[in-house]
Coordinates of N, CA and C in Angstrom, one line a residue:
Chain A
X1 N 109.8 142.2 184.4 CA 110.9 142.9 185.1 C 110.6 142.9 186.6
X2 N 111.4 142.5 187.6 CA 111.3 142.5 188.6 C 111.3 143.9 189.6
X3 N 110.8 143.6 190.3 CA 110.5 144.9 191.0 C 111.3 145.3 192.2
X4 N 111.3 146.3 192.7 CA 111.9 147.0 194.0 C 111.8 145.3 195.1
X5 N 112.9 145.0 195.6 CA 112.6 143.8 196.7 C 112.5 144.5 197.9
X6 N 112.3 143.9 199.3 CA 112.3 144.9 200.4 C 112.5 143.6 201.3
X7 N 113.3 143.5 202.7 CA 113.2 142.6 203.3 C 113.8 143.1 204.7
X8 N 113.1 142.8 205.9 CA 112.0 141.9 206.2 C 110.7 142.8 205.7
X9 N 109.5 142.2 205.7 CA 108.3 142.6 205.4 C 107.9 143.5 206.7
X10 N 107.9 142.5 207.4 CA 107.5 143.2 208.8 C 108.5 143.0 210.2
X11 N 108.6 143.8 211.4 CA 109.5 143.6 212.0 C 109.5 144.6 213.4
X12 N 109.3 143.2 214.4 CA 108.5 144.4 216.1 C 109.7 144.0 216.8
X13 N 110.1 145.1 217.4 CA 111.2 145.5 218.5 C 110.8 146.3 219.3
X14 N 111.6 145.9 220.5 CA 111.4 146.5 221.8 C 112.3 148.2 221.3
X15 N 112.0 149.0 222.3 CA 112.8 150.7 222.4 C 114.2 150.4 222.5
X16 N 114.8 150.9 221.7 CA 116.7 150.9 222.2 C 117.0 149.8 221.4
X17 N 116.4 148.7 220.5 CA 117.4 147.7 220.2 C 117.3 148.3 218.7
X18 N 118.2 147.6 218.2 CA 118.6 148.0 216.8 C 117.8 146.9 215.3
X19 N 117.9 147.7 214.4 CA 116.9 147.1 213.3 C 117.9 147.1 211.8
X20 N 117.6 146.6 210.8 CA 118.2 146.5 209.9 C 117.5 145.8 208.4
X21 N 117.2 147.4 207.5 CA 116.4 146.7 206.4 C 117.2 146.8 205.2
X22 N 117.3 145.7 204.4 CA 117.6 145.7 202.9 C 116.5 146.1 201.7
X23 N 117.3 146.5 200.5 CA 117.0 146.7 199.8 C 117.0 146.2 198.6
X24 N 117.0 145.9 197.3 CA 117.4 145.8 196.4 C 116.4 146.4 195.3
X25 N 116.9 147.4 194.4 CA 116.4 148.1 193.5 C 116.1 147.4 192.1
X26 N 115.2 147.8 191.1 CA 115.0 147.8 189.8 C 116.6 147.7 189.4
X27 N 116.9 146.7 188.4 CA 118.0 146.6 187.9 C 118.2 147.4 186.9
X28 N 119.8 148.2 187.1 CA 119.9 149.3 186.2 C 119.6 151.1 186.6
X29 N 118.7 151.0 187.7 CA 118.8 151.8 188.4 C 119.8 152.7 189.6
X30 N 120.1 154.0 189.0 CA 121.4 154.2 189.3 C 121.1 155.2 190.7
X31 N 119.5 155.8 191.1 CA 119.0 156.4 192.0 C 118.2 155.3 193.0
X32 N 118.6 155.0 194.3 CA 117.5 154.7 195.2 C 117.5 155.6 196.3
X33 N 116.1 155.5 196.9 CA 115.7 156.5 197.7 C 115.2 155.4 199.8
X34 N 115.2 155.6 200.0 CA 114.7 155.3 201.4 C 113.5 155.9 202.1
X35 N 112.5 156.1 201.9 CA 111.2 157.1 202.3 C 110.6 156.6 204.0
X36 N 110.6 157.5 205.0 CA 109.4 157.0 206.0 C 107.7 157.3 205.5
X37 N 106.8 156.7 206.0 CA 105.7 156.9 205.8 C 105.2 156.5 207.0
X38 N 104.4 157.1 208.1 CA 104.3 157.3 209.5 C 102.6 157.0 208.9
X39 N 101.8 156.6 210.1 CA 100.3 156.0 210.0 C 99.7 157.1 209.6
X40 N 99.1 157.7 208.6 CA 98.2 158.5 208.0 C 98.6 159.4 207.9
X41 N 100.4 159.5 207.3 CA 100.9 160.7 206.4 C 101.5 159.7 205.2
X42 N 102.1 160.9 204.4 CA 102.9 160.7 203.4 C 104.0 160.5 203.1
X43 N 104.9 160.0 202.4 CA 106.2 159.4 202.7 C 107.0 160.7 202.7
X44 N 107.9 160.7 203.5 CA 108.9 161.5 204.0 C 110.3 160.7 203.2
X45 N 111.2 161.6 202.3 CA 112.2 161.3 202.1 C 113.7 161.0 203.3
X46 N 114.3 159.6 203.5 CA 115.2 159.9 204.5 C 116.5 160.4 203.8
X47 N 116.9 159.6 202.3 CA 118.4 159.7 202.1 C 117.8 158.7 200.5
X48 N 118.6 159.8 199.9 CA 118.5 159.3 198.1 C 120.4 159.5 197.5
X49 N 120.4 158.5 197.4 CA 121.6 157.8 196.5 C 121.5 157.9 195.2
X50 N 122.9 158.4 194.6 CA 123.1 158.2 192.9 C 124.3 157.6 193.0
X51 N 124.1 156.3 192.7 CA 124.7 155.5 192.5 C 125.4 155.2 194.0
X52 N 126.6 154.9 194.6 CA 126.9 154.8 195.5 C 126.9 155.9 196.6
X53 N 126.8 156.8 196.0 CA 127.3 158.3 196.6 C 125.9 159.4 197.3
X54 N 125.7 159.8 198.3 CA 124.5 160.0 198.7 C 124.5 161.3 198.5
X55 N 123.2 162.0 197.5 CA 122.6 163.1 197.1 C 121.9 164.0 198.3
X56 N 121.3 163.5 198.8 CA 120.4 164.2 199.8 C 120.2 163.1 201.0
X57 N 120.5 163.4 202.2 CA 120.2 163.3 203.7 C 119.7 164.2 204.6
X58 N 119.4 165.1 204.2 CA 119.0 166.3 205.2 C 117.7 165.7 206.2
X59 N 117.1 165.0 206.0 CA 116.2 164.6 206.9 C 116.4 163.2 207.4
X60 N 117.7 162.7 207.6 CA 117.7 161.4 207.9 C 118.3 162.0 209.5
X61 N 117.6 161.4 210.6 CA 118.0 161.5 211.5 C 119.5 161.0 212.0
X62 N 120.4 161.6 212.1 CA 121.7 161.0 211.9 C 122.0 160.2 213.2
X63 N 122.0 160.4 214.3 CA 122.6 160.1 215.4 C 121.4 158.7 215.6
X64 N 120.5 158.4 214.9 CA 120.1 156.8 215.5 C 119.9 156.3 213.7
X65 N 120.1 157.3 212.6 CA 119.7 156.1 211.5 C 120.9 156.2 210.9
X66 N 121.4 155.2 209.8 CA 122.1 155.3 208.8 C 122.0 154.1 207.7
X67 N 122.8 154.5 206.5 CA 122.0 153.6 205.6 C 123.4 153.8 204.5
X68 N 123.8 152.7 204.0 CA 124.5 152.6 202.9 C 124.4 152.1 201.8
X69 N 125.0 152.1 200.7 CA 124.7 151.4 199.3 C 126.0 150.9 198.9
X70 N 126.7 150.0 199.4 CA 127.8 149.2 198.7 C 127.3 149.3 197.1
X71 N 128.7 149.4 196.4 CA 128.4 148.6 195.0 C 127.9 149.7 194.2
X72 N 126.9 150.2 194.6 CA 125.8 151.2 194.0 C 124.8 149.7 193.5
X73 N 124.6 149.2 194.5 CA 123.1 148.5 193.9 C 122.5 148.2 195.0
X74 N 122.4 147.3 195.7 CA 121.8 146.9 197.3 C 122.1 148.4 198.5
X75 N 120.9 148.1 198.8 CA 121.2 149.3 200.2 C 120.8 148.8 201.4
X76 N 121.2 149.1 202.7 CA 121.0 148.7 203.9 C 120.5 149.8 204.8
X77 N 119.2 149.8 205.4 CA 118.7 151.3 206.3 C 119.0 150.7 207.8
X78 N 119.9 151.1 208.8 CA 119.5 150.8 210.1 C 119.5 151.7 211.0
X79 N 118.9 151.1 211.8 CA 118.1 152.0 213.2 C 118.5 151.6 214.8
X80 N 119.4 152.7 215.3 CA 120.2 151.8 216.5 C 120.1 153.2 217.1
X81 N 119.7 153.7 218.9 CA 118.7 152.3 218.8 C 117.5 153.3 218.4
X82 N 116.5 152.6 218.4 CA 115.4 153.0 218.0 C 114.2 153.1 218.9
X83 N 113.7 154.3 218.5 CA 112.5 155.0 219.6 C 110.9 154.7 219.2
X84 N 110.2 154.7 220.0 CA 108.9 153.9 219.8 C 108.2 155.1 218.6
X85 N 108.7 156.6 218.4 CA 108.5 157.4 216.8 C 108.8 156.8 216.1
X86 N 109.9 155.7 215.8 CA 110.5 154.7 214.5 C 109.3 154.2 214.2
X87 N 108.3 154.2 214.5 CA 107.2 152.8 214.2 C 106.8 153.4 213.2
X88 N 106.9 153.0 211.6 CA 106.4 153.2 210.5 C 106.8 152.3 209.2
X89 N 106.1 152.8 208.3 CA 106.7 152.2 207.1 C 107.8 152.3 206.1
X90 N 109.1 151.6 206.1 CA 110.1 152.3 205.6 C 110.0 151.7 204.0
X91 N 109.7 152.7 203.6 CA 109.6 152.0 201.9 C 110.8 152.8 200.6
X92 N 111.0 151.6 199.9 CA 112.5 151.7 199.5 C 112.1 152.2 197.7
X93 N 112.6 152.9 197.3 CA 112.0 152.9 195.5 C 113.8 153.3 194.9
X94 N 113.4 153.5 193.7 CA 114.8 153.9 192.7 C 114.0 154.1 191.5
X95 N 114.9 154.2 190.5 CA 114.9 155.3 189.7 C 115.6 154.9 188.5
X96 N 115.3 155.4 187.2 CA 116.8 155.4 186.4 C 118.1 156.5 186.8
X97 N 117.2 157.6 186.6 CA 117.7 158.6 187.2 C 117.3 159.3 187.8
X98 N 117.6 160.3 188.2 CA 116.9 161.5 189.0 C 115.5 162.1 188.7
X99 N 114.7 162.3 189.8 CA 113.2 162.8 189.3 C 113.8 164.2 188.3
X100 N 114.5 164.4 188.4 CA 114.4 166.2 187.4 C 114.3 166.0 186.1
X101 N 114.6 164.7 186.0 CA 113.9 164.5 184.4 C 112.7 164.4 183.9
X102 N 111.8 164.3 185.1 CA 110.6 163.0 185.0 C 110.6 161.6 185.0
X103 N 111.8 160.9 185.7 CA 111.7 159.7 185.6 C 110.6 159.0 186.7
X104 N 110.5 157.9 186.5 CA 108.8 157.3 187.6 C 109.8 157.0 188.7
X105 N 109.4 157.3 189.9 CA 110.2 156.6 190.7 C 109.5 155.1 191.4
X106 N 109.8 154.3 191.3 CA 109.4 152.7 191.7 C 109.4 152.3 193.2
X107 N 108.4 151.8 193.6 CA 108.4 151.5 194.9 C 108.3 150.4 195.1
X108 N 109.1 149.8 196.5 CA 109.0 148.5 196.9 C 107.6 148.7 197.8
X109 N 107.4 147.3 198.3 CA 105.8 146.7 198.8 C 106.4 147.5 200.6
X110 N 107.5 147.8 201.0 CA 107.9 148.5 202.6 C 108.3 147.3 203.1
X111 N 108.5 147.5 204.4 CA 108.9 147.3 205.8 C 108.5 147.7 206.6
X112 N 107.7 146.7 207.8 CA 107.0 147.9 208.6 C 107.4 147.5 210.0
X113 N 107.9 148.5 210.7 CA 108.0 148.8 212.1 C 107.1 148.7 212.9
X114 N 107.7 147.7 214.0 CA 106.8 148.1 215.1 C 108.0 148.5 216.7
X115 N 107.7 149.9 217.2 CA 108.5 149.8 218.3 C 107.7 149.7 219.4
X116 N 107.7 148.7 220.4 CA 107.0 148.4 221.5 C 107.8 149.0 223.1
Chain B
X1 N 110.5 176.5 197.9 CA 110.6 175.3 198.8 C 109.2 174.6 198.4
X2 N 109.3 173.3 198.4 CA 107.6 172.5 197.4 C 107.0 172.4 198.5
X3 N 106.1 172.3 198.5 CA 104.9 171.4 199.1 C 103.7 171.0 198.3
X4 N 103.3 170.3 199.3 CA 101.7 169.6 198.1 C 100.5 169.8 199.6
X5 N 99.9 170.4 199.1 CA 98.2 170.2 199.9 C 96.8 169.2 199.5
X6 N 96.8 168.2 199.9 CA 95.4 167.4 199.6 C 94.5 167.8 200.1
X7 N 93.5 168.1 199.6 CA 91.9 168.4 200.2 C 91.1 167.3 200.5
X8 N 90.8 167.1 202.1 CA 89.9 166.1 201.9 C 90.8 164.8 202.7
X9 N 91.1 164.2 203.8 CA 91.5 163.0 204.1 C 90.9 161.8 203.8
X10 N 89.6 162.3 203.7 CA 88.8 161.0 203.7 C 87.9 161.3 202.1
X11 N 87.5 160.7 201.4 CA 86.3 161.1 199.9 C 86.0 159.4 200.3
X12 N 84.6 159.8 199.9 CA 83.4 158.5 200.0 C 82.4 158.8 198.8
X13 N 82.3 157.8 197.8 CA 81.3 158.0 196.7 C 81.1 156.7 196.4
X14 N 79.9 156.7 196.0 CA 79.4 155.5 195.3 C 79.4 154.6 194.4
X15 N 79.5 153.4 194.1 CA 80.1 153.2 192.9 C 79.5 153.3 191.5
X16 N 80.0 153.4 190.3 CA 79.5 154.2 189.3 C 79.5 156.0 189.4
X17 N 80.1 156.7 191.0 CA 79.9 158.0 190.8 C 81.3 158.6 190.0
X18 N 81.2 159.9 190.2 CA 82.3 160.7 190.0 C 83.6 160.5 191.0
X19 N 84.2 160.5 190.6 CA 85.8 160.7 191.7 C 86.7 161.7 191.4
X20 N 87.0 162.7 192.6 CA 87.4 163.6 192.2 C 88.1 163.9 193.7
X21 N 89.5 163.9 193.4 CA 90.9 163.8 194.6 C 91.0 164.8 194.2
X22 N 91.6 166.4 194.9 CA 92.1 167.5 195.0 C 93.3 167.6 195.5
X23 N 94.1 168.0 194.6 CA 95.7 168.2 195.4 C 95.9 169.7 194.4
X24 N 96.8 170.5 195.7 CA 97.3 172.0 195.4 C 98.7 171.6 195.9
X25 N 99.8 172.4 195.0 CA 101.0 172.5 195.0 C 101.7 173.8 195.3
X26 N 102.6 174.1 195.9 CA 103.5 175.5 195.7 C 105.1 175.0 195.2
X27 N 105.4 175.8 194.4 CA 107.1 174.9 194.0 C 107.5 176.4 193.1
X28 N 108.2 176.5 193.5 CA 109.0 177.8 192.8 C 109.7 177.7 191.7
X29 N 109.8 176.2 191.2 CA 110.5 176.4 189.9 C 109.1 175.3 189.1
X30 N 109.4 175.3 187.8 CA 108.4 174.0 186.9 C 108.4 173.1 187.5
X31 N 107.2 172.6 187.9 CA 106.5 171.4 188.8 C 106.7 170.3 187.4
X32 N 107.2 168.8 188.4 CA 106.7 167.2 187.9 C 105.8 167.0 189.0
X33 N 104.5 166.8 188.2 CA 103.7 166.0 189.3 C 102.9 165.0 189.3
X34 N 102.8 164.3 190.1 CA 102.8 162.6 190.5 C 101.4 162.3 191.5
X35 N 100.7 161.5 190.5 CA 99.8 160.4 191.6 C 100.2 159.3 191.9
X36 N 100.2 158.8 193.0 CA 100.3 157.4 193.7 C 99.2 156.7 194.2
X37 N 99.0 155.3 193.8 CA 97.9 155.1 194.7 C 98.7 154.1 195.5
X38 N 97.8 153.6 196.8 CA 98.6 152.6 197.9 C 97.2 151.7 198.2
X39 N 97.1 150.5 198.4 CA 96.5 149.3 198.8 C 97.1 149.0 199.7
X40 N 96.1 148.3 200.4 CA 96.8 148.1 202.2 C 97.3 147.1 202.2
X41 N 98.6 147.4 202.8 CA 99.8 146.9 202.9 C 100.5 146.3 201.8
X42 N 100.5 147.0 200.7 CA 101.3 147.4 199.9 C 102.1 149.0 199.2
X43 N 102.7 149.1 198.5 CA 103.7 149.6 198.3 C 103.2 150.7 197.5
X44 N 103.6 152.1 197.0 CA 102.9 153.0 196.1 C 103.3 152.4 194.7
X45 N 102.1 152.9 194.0 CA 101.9 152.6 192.4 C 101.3 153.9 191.8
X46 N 102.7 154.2 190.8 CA 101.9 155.1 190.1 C 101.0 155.0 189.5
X47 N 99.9 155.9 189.1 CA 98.8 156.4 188.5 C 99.2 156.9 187.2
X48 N 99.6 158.4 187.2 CA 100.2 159.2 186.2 C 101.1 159.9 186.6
X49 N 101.7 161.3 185.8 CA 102.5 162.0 185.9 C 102.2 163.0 184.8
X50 N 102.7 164.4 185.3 CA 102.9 165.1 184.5 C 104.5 165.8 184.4
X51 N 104.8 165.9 183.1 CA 106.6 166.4 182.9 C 106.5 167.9 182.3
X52 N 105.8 167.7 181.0 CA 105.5 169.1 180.1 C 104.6 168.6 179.4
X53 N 104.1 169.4 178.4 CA 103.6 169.1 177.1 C 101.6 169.2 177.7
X54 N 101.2 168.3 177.1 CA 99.8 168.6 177.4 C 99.2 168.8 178.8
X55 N 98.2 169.4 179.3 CA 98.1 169.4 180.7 C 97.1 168.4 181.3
X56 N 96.2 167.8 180.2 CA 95.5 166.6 180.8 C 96.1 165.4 180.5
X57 N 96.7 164.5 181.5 CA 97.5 163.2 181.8 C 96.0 162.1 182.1
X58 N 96.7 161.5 181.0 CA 95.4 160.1 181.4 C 97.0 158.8 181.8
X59 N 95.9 158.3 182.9 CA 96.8 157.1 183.6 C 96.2 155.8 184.0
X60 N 96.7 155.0 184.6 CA 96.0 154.1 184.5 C 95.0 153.5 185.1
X61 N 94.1 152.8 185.4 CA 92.7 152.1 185.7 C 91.4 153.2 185.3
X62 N 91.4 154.3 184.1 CA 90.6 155.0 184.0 C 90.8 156.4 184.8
X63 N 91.6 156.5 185.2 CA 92.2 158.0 186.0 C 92.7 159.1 184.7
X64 N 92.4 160.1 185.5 CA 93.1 161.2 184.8 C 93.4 162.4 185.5
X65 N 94.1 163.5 185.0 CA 94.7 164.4 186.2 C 94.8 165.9 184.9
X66 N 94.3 166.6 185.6 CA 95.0 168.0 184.4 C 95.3 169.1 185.5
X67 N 96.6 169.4 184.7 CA 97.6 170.8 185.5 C 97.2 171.6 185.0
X68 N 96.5 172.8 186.5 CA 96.2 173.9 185.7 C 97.4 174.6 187.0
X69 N 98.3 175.6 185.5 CA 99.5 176.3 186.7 C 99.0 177.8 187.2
X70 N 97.7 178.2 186.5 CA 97.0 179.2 187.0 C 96.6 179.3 188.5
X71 N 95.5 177.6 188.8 CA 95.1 177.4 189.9 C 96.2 176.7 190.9
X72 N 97.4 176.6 190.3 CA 98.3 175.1 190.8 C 97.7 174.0 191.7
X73 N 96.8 173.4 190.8 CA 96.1 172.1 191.5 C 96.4 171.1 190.1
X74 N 96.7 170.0 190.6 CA 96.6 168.8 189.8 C 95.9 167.7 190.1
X75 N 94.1 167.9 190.2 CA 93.3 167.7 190.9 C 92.8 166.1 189.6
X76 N 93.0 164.5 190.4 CA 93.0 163.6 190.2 C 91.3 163.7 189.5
X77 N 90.6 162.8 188.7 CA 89.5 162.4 188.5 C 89.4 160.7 187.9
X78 N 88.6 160.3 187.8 CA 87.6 159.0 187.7 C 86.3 159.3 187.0
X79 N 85.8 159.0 185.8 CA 84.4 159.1 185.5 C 83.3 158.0 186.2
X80 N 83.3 156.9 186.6 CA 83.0 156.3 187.2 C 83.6 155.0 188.6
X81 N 83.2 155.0 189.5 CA 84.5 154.4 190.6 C 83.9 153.0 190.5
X82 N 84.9 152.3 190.7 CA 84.9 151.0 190.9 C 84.9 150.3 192.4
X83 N 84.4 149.4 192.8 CA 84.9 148.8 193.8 C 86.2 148.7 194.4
X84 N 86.8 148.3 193.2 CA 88.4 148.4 193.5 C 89.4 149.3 193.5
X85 N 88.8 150.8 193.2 CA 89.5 151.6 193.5 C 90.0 152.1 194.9
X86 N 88.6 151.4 195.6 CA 89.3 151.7 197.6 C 90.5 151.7 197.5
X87 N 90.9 152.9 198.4 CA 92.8 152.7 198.4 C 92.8 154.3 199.1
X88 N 94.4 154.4 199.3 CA 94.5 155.8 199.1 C 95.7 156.1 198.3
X89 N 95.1 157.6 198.2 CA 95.7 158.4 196.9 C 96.6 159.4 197.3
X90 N 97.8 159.5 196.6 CA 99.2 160.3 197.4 C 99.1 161.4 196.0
X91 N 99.5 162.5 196.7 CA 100.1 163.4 195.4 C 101.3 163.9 195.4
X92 N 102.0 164.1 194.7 CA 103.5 164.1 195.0 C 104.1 165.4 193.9
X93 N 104.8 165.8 194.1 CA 105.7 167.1 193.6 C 107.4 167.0 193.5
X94 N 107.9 167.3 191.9 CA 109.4 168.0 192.6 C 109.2 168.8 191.7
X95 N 110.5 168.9 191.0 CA 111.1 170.2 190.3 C 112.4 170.0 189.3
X96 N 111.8 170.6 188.0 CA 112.9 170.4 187.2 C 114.0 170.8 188.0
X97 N 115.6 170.1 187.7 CA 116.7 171.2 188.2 C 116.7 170.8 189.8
X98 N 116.2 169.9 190.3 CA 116.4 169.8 192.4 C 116.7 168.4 191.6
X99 N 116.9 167.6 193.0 CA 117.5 166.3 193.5 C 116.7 165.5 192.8
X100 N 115.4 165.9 192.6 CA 114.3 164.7 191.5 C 113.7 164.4 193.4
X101 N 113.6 164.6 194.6 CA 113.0 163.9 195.6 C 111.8 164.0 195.3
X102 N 110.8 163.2 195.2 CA 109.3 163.7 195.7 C 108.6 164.4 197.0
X103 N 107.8 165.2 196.7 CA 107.0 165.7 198.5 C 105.6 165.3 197.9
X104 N 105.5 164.5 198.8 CA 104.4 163.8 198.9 C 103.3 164.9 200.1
X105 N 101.8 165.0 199.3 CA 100.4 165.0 199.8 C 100.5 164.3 201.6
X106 N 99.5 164.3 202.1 CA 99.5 163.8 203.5 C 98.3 162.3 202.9
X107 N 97.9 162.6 201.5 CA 97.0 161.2 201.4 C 95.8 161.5 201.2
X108 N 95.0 160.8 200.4 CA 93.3 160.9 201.1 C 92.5 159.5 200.7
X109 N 92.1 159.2 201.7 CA 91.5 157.6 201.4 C 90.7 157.7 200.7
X110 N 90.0 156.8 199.7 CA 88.9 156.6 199.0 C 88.4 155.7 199.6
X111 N 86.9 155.7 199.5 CA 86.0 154.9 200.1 C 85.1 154.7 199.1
X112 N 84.6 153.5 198.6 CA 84.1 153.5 197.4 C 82.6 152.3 198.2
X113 N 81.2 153.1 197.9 CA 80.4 152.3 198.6 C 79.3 151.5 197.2
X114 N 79.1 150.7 197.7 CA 78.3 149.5 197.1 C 76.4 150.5 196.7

């Protein structure tokens, strides 16, 4: 079974220009999530989707990030423009469904930022 | 409102010792709780989980974890460490009945010495 994809791997920009990561989830998975993970913390949730329709954003910074899910399968996170705090790892997982069942949630290998 | 407390950023033990990762939780309704491990520059992998039912969770590479909701710690163990366990270790929390998000621990590296 193929796993969480994540693309680009890695990815250095100057302050102010704009960024853009894909996703693609576990097939069949109707939850993906978008997490930051900053150098020697824990992932921080930005915005979790069911299905096409977004569940929770309370911590996505709204005015430089946004992130869609066409289709309810592929998602796109971007960053315009982006502040040299963006430098982290944006790592992408899903779900079958919602953790409140106990489902595992699956993580891609990230994306990592660099703002210079 | 959840959170998770790891004790400890850094654990260093020898190999063949004991391993023993500390994570404390607060969550106001029945806790799911989650270990992750991470390898550098890769992606989180679960370990185990707990949902209901028994409180000691065995998972995988020889790990195990038991919820005690008395002390609310779901404190990670190893009977002996491997080389290959270097990594770090995430603890993570939700709640029956919420969004299913995880809150993730701040981390604590393992250092596994020769």
């Amino acid at each position: 079974e193929a796993g969480v994809a994540q693309s680009p791997r890695y990815k250095i920009i100057e302050k102010r220009q704009s960024v853009a990561f894909w996703c693609n989830p576990i097939s069949g998975h109707a939850t993906l999530y978008w997490y930051q993970q900053i150098l020697g913390q824990g992932p921080k949730l930005l915005i979790q989707f069911q299905n096409n329709g977004v569940v929770d954003d309370s911590q996505l910074p709204k005015d430089r990030f946004s992130a869609e899910r066409l289709k309810g399968v592929d998602s796109t996170l971007k960053i315009q423009p982006a502040k040299l705090e963006d430098s982290a790892v944006y790592l992408c997982a899903s779900s079958l469904e919602t953790s409140s069942s106990g489902n595992t949630i699956y993580f891609g290998e990230g994306s990592w930022l660099t703002v210079v | 409102a959840q959170s998770v407390t790891q004790l400890g950023s850094h654990v260093s033990v020898s190999e063949g010792a004991l391993v023993l990762l500390r994570c404390n939780y607060s969550s106001s309704v029945p806790p799911y709780l989650f270990w992750y491990v991470q390898y550098p520059n890769q992606g989180l992998q679960l370990l185990l989980k707990y949902t209901t039912g028994a409180t000691l969770v065995k998972g995988i590479n020889g790990f195990e974890a038991e919820f005690k909701k008395s002390e609310t710690s779901f404190h990670l163990t190893k009977p002996s460490a491997h080389m290959s366990d270097a990594a770090e270790y995430f603890c993570a929390v939700t709640g029956s009945g919420n969004t299913g998000k995880l809150i993730f621990g701040q981390g604590t590296t393992l250092q596994v010495k020769p």
